[in-house]
């Protein structure tokens, strides 16, 4: 008889998941994803179910890695809340199953998983594409993803200067107070990115916040926001000048407004670079367009309907459930082995 599933809360995810262990597993997973071998990764489109009474949706991102024996899905409930509501706008849960028996092995808080693995993949893009000797990091945005990116980029790379920009001075000040290392709050996005070697855009913007004329030749950009096909963070000049990479070529061509609206071509997936089938153009300006951070609310509330149409399930994009799957397996294996470091370490 199967054992009861492990329930792994957010504080345990923070305790167990470490970037130094997560990054190599994600690199391996991205390489497998890019082979398009169904024995390595099966990752269908994200599906959603309307929760009309509660003005929300339930989204699902399943993944099966046959050769690794990993079966996983992430469930996300997301809602359109009234201003001032104390209820959460999103709640994410990652479920790890036994592919042979079908029983649930673990139920894992998904918010921390999403934030850490998305930032880790951006850091992998910088590891592959950023010019050697990079000294200046600029981050546009000051939310959870910006913070996760700050942590892993400063952990993996020896930047001498970190700059941050927010639409509000309060956001920038809050960000600076929340990190342990030195960071400079800039008055404008242009001030933040001028001369930067690496740039992270992690905003909720629907129009460009980063312009090609500001970006120095040879810089690397990791673009995390603008997850709708009609939204963007980067302008045409940057997208057409840069060599564009993504974690999923098909996903970027379908979901990313930065790619769709500029008409830019995705040169390669990170997995193809890791597999050695496509080159890393470190000497050129590069853009990594992330598909790892799903924009459920924005993608679907524009499709709200009443009557029978609202009861249909919907499909939007490919997502990167494989990133959740390998993260969940790492967390569960460490939880089961009891090898996680003490809380707070």
CSV table of C-alpha atoms in Angstrom, one decimal:
chain,number,residue,atom,x,y,z
A,1,UNK,CA,0.0,0.0,0.0
A,2,UNK,CA,1.3,3.5,-0.9
A,3,UNK,CA,2.5,5.8,1.8
A,4,UNK,CA,0.5,9.0,2.5
A,5,UNK,CA,1.8,11.9,0.4
A,6,UNK,CA,4.3,14.3,1.9
A,7,UNK,CA,2.9,17.8,2.4
A,8,UNK,CA,5.8,20.3,1.9
A,9,UNK,CA,5.0,23.8,2.9
A,10,UNK,CA,6.5,27.0,1.6
A,11,UNK,CA,9.0,27.4,4.5
A,12,UNK,CA,10.2,23.8,3.8
A,13,UNK,CA,10.6,24.6,0.1
A,14,UNK,CA,12.8,27.6,1.0
A,15,UNK,CA,14.8,25.3,3.3
A,16,UNK,CA,15.2,22.5,0.9
A,17,UNK,CA,15.6,24.1,-2.5
A,18,UNK,CA,19.1,25.5,-3.2
A,19,UNK,CA,20.2,27.1,-6.5
A,20,UNK,CA,23.5,25.3,-6.6
A,21,UNK,CA,21.5,22.0,-6.8
A,22,UNK,CA,18.6,23.2,-8.8
A,23,UNK,CA,20.6,24.8,-11.7
A,24,UNK,CA,22.3,21.6,-13.0
A,25,UNK,CA,19.1,19.7,-12.8
A,26,UNK,CA,17.3,22.4,-14.8
A,27,UNK,CA,20.1,22.4,-17.4
A,28,UNK,CA,19.7,18.7,-17.9
A,29,UNK,CA,15.9,19.1,-18.2
A,30,UNK,CA,16.2,21.9,-20.7
A,31,UNK,CA,18.5,19.8,-22.8
A,32,UNK,CA,16.0,16.9,-22.7
A,33,UNK,CA,13.1,19.2,-23.6
A,34,UNK,CA,14.9,20.4,-26.7
A,35,UNK,CA,15.5,16.9,-28.0
A,36,UNK,CA,11.6,16.6,-28.5
A,37,UNK,CA,12.0,12.9,-27.5
A,38,UNK,CA,8.8,11.9,-25.9
A,39,UNK,CA,10.6,9.3,-23.7
A,40,UNK,CA,12.4,12.3,-22.2
A,41,UNK,CA,9.7,14.9,-21.8
A,42,UNK,CA,6.0,15.0,-22.6
A,43,UNK,CA,4.6,18.5,-21.8
A,44,UNK,CA,1.2,19.3,-23.2
A,45,UNK,CA,-0.3,22.7,-23.4
A,46,UNK,CA,-1.5,24.5,-20.3
A,47,UNK,CA,-5.2,24.0,-19.7
A,48,UNK,CA,-7.6,26.1,-17.7
A,49,UNK,CA,-11.0,25.7,-16.2
A,50,UNK,CA,-13.2,28.7,-15.5
A,51,UNK,CA,-14.4,29.3,-11.9
A,52,UNK,CA,-17.1,31.7,-12.9
A,53,UNK,CA,-18.8,32.1,-9.5
A,54,UNK,CA,-15.5,33.2,-7.9
A,55,UNK,CA,-14.2,35.2,-10.9
A,56,UNK,CA,-11.3,32.8,-11.3
A,57,UNK,CA,-9.7,30.0,-13.2
A,58,UNK,CA,-8.0,26.7,-12.3
A,59,UNK,CA,-4.9,26.1,-14.5
A,60,UNK,CA,-3.0,22.9,-14.9
A,61,UNK,CA,0.6,22.2,-16.2
A,62,UNK,CA,1.3,18.5,-16.4
A,63,UNK,CA,4.6,16.9,-17.4
A,64,UNK,CA,5.8,13.3,-17.7
A,65,UNK,CA,9.5,12.4,-17.9
A,66,UNK,CA,9.4,8.7,-18.7
A,67,UNK,CA,13.1,7.9,-18.6
A,68,UNK,CA,13.4,9.7,-15.3
A,69,UNK,CA,10.3,8.3,-13.8
A,70,UNK,CA,8.8,11.7,-13.0
A,71,UNK,CA,5.1,12.5,-13.3
A,72,UNK,CA,4.1,16.0,-12.1
A,73,UNK,CA,1.5,18.7,-12.5
A,74,UNK,CA,1.2,22.2,-11.2
A,75,UNK,CA,-2.2,23.5,-10.3
A,76,UNK,CA,-2.8,27.2,-10.1
A,77,UNK,CA,-5.9,29.0,-9.0
A,78,UNK,CA,-6.0,32.6,-9.9
A,79,UNK,CA,-8.7,35.3,-9.4
A,80,UNK,CA,-9.7,38.8,-10.4
A,81,UNK,CA,-9.9,40.5,-7.0
A,82,UNK,CA,-11.5,43.8,-6.1
A,83,UNK,CA,-9.1,46.5,-5.0
A,84,UNK,CA,-8.3,46.2,-1.4
A,85,UNK,CA,-9.3,42.5,-1.2
A,86,UNK,CA,-7.4,40.5,1.4
A,87,UNK,CA,-7.9,37.3,-0.6
A,88,UNK,CA,-4.9,36.0,-2.6
A,89,UNK,CA,-4.9,36.6,-6.4
A,90,UNK,CA,-3.0,33.3,-7.0
A,91,UNK,CA,-2.4,30.1,-5.3
A,92,UNK,CA,-0.1,27.4,-6.8
A,93,UNK,CA,0.5,23.8,-5.8
A,94,UNK,CA,2.9,21.3,-7.4
A,95,UNK,CA,1.8,17.6,-7.2
A,96,UNK,CA,4.4,14.9,-7.7
A,97,UNK,CA,3.0,11.4,-8.5
A,98,UNK,CA,4.3,7.8,-8.9
A,99,UNK,CA,4.0,7.2,-12.6
A,100,UNK,CA,3.7,3.4,-12.2
A,101,UNK,CA,1.0,3.3,-9.5
A,102,UNK,CA,-0.6,6.7,-9.9
A,103,UNK,CA,-0.5,7.6,-6.2
A,104,UNK,CA,0.4,11.1,-5.1
A,105,UNK,CA,3.9,11.2,-3.6
A,106,UNK,CA,4.1,14.9,-2.6
A,107,UNK,CA,2.0,18.0,-2.4
A,108,UNK,CA,4.3,21.0,-2.6
A,109,UNK,CA,3.7,24.8,-2.2
A,110,UNK,CA,4.1,26.1,-5.7
A,111,UNK,CA,4.7,29.8,-5.3
A,112,UNK,CA,8.3,29.4,-4.1
A,113,UNK,CA,9.0,26.7,-6.7
A,114,UNK,CA,7.8,29.0,-9.6
A,115,UNK,CA,9.9,31.9,-8.4
A,116,UNK,CA,13.1,30.0,-7.9
A,117,UNK,CA,13.1,27.9,-11.0
A,118,UNK,CA,12.1,30.8,-13.2
A,119,UNK,CA,15.1,32.8,-11.9
A,120,UNK,CA,17.4,29.8,-12.1
A,121,UNK,CA,16.6,29.4,-15.8
A,122,UNK,CA,17.3,33.1,-16.4
A,123,UNK,CA,20.7,32.6,-14.7
A,124,UNK,CA,21.4,29.6,-16.9
A,125,UNK,CA,20.8,31.9,-19.9
A,126,UNK,CA,23.4,34.4,-18.5
A,127,UNK,CA,25.8,31.5,-17.8
A,128,UNK,CA,25.6,30.5,-21.4
A,129,UNK,CA,25.2,33.9,-23.2
A,130,UNK,CA,26.6,36.7,-21.0
A,131,UNK,CA,30.0,38.0,-21.9
A,132,UNK,CA,32.9,36.9,-19.7
A,133,UNK,CA,33.9,39.5,-17.1
A,134,UNK,CA,30.5,41.0,-16.8
A,135,UNK,CA,30.5,43.6,-14.0
A,136,UNK,CA,27.2,45.5,-14.0
A,137,UNK,CA,23.7,44.0,-13.4
A,138,UNK,CA,20.5,46.0,-14.0
A,139,UNK,CA,17.1,44.8,-12.9
A,140,UNK,CA,13.9,46.5,-14.1
A,141,UNK,CA,11.1,45.7,-11.7
A,142,UNK,CA,11.0,45.2,-7.9
A,143,UNK,CA,8.5,42.4,-7.4
A,144,UNK,CA,9.0,38.8,-6.3
A,145,UNK,CA,10.6,37.7,-9.6
A,146,UNK,CA,13.0,40.7,-9.5
A,147,UNK,CA,14.0,39.7,-6.0
A,148,UNK,CA,14.5,36.0,-7.0
A,149,UNK,CA,16.6,37.1,-9.9
A,150,UNK,CA,18.7,39.4,-7.7
A,151,UNK,CA,19.5,36.5,-5.3
A,152,UNK,CA,20.6,33.9,-7.9
A,153,UNK,CA,22.4,36.4,-10.2
A,154,UNK,CA,24.5,37.8,-7.3
A,155,UNK,CA,25.1,34.2,-6.0
A,156,UNK,CA,26.3,32.9,-9.3
A,157,UNK,CA,28.2,35.9,-10.8
A,158,UNK,CA,30.7,38.3,-9.3
A,159,UNK,CA,29.0,41.6,-10.3
A,160,UNK,CA,30.7,44.7,-9.0
A,161,UNK,CA,27.6,46.9,-9.3
A,162,UNK,CA,23.8,46.1,-9.1
A,163,UNK,CA,21.2,48.7,-10.2
A,164,UNK,CA,17.4,48.5,-9.9
A,165,UNK,CA,14.6,50.5,-11.2
A,166,UNK,CA,10.9,50.6,-10.3
A,167,UNK,CA,8.0,52.7,-11.5
A,168,UNK,CA,7.7,54.0,-8.0
A,169,UNK,CA,10.4,55.2,-5.6
A,170,UNK,CA,8.7,53.3,-2.8
A,171,UNK,CA,9.1,50.0,-4.8
A,172,UNK,CA,12.8,50.7,-5.4
A,173,UNK,CA,13.4,51.6,-1.7
A,174,UNK,CA,11.5,48.5,-0.5
A,175,UNK,CA,13.7,46.3,-2.8
A,176,UNK,CA,16.9,47.9,-1.6
A,177,UNK,CA,15.9,47.3,2.1
A,178,UNK,CA,15.0,43.6,1.4
A,179,UNK,CA,18.4,42.5,0.0
A,180,UNK,CA,21.6,42.0,2.0
A,181,UNK,CA,24.0,43.2,-0.7
A,182,UNK,CA,24.7,46.6,-2.2
A,183,UNK,CA,22.2,47.9,-4.8
A,184,UNK,CA,21.6,51.3,-6.3
A,185,UNK,CA,18.1,52.6,-6.9
A,186,UNK,CA,17.9,54.5,-10.2
A,187,UNK,CA,15.5,57.3,-11.1
A,188,UNK,CA,14.9,55.9,-14.6
A,189,UNK,CA,15.1,52.7,-16.6
A,190,UNK,CA,17.6,54.3,-18.9
A,191,UNK,CA,19.9,55.2,-16.0
A,192,UNK,CA,19.7,51.7,-14.7
A,193,UNK,CA,20.6,49.9,-18.0
A,194,UNK,CA,23.1,52.3,-19.6
A,195,UNK,CA,26.5,50.4,-19.7
A,196,UNK,CA,25.0,47.3,-18.0
A,197,UNK,CA,26.5,43.9,-19.0
A,198,UNK,CA,23.4,42.0,-17.9
A,199,UNK,CA,19.8,43.2,-17.7
A,200,UNK,CA,16.8,41.5,-16.2
A,201,UNK,CA,13.3,42.8,-17.1
A,202,UNK,CA,10.7,41.5,-14.6
A,203,UNK,CA,7.8,43.9,-14.9
A,204,UNK,CA,4.1,43.8,-15.5
A,205,UNK,CA,4.4,46.2,-18.3
A,206,UNK,CA,2.3,45.9,-21.5
A,207,UNK,CA,4.5,48.4,-23.4
A,208,UNK,CA,8.3,48.5,-23.8
A,209,UNK,CA,10.3,49.6,-20.8
A,210,UNK,CA,13.7,48.7,-22.3
A,211,UNK,CA,14.9,50.3,-25.6
A,212,UNK,CA,17.6,49.1,-27.9
A,213,UNK,CA,19.3,52.5,-28.0
A,214,UNK,CA,20.0,52.2,-24.3
A,215,UNK,CA,21.6,48.7,-24.4
A,216,UNK,CA,25.3,48.5,-24.9
A,217,UNK,CA,26.6,46.1,-27.6
A,218,UNK,CA,27.2,42.6,-26.3
A,219,UNK,CA,24.9,42.9,-23.3
A,220,UNK,CA,22.7,40.0,-22.3
A,221,UNK,CA,19.0,40.6,-21.5
A,222,UNK,CA,16.8,38.1,-19.6
A,223,UNK,CA,13.2,39.1,-20.2
A,224,UNK,CA,10.7,37.5,-17.8
A,225,UNK,CA,7.6,39.7,-18.0
A,226,UNK,CA,5.2,40.5,-21.0
A,227,UNK,CA,3.8,37.0,-21.1
A,228,UNK,CA,0.9,37.8,-23.3
A,229,UNK,CA,1.2,37.9,-27.1
A,230,UNK,CA,-0.1,41.5,-27.1
A,231,UNK,CA,2.2,42.7,-24.2
A,232,UNK,CA,5.9,43.5,-24.4
A,233,UNK,CA,8.9,44.8,-22.3
A,234,UNK,CA,11.4,45.2,-25.2
A,235,UNK,CA,11.2,47.4,-28.2
A,236,UNK,CA,11.6,46.4,-31.9
A,237,UNK,CA,15.1,47.8,-32.2
A,238,UNK,CA,16.4,45.6,-29.4
A,239,UNK,CA,14.5,42.5,-30.5
A,240,UNK,CA,15.8,42.8,-34.1
A,241,UNK,CA,19.4,43.7,-33.2
A,242,UNK,CA,19.8,40.9,-30.6
A,243,UNK,CA,20.2,37.2,-31.1
A,244,UNK,CA,17.0,35.8,-29.4
A,245,UNK,CA,17.0,32.6,-27.3
A,246,UNK,CA,14.1,31.0,-25.3
A,247,UNK,CA,13.4,28.0,-23.2
A,248,UNK,CA,10.7,27.0,-25.7
A,249,UNK,CA,10.8,28.2,-29.3
A,250,UNK,CA,7.2,27.3,-30.0
A,251,UNK,CA,6.0,28.9,-26.7
A,252,UNK,CA,7.9,32.1,-27.5
A,253,UNK,CA,6.4,32.3,-31.0
A,254,UNK,CA,2.9,31.8,-29.6
A,255,UNK,CA,2.9,33.6,-26.2
A,256,UNK,CA,5.6,36.3,-26.1
A,257,UNK,CA,4.5,39.7,-27.3
A,258,UNK,CA,8.2,40.7,-27.5
A,259,UNK,CA,8.7,38.0,-30.1
A,260,UNK,CA,5.2,38.1,-31.8
A,261,UNK,CA,4.9,41.9,-32.2
A,262,UNK,CA,8.5,42.5,-33.2
A,263,UNK,CA,8.6,39.7,-35.8
A,264,UNK,CA,11.9,38.6,-34.4
A,265,UNK,CA,13.0,35.0,-34.9
A,266,UNK,CA,14.0,32.7,-32.0
A,267,UNK,CA,17.5,31.6,-32.9
A,268,UNK,CA,17.7,28.8,-30.4
A,269,UNK,CA,16.4,27.2,-27.2
A,270,UNK,CA,18.7,27.1,-24.2
A,271,UNK,CA,18.4,23.3,-24.4
A,272,UNK,CA,19.9,23.4,-27.9
A,273,UNK,CA,22.8,25.4,-26.7
A,274,UNK,CA,23.3,23.0,-23.8
A,275,UNK,CA,23.1,20.0,-26.2
A,276,UNK,CA,25.7,21.6,-28.4
A,277,UNK,CA,23.4,21.8,-31.5
A,278,UNK,CA,23.3,25.6,-31.5
A,279,UNK,CA,26.0,28.1,-30.6
A,280,UNK,CA,26.0,30.7,-27.8
A,281,UNK,CA,26.7,34.1,-29.3
A,282,UNK,CA,28.4,35.7,-26.3
A,283,UNK,CA,30.1,38.3,-28.5
A,284,UNK,CA,26.7,39.7,-29.6
A,285,UNK,CA,23.8,41.3,-27.9
A,286,UNK,CA,21.5,38.5,-26.7
A,287,UNK,CA,18.0,38.3,-25.4
A,288,UNK,CA,16.6,35.3,-23.5
A,289,UNK,CA,12.8,35.3,-23.6
A,290,UNK,CA,11.6,33.3,-20.6
A,291,UNK,CA,8.4,31.2,-20.8
A,292,UNK,CA,8.8,29.9,-17.3
A,293,UNK,CA,6.6,32.5,-15.5
A,294,UNK,CA,3.0,31.8,-16.6
A,295,UNK,CA,0.7,34.9,-16.8
A,296,UNK,CA,-2.5,33.1,-16.0
A,297,UNK,CA,-4.6,36.0,-14.9
A,298,UNK,CA,-3.8,38.3,-17.8
A,299,UNK,CA,-4.1,35.5,-20.3
A,300,UNK,CA,-7.5,34.5,-19.3
A,301,UNK,CA,-9.6,37.3,-17.9
A,302,UNK,CA,-9.6,38.8,-21.3
A,303,UNK,CA,-11.5,35.7,-22.3
A,304,UNK,CA,-14.1,35.8,-19.6
A,305,UNK,CA,-17.6,34.9,-20.8
A,306,UNK,CA,-21.0,34.2,-19.5
A,307,UNK,CA,-23.4,31.3,-20.1
A,308,UNK,CA,-22.2,28.0,-21.6
A,309,UNK,CA,-19.0,29.6,-23.1
A,310,UNK,CA,-17.7,30.2,-19.6
A,311,UNK,CA,-18.0,26.5,-18.7
A,312,UNK,CA,-15.6,25.3,-21.4
A,313,UNK,CA,-12.1,24.5,-20.5
A,314,UNK,CA,-9.5,26.6,-22.3
A,315,UNK,CA,-5.9,26.0,-23.5
A,316,UNK,CA,-3.2,28.6,-23.5
A,317,UNK,CA,0.4,28.0,-24.5
A,318,UNK,CA,3.0,25.5,-23.7
A,319,UNK,CA,4.3,26.6,-20.3
A,320,UNK,CA,7.4,25.0,-18.9
A,321,UNK,CA,6.0,22.3,-16.6
A,322,UNK,CA,9.3,20.4,-17.0
A,323,UNK,CA,11.0,23.1,-14.9
A,324,UNK,CA,8.4,22.5,-12.1
A,325,UNK,CA,8.8,18.7,-12.4
A,326,UNK,CA,12.5,18.6,-11.8
A,327,UNK,CA,12.3,21.2,-9.0
A,328,UNK,CA,9.6,19.1,-7.3
A,329,UNK,CA,11.6,15.9,-7.6
A,330,UNK,CA,14.6,17.6,-6.1
A,331,UNK,CA,12.6,19.0,-3.2
A,332,UNK,CA,10.9,15.6,-2.5
A,333,UNK,CA,14.1,13.6,-2.7
A,334,UNK,CA,15.8,16.0,-0.2
A,335,UNK,CA,12.7,15.9,2.1
A,336,UNK,CA,12.6,12.1,2.0
A,337,UNK,CA,16.3,11.8,2.7
A,338,UNK,CA,16.2,14.4,5.4
A,339,UNK,CA,19.3,16.1,4.0
A,340,UNK,CA,17.9,19.6,3.9
A,341,UNK,CA,19.9,22.2,5.9
A,342,UNK,CA,18.4,23.6,9.1
A,343,UNK,CA,15.8,26.3,8.6
A,344,UNK,CA,17.4,29.7,8.1
A,345,UNK,CA,20.6,28.4,6.6
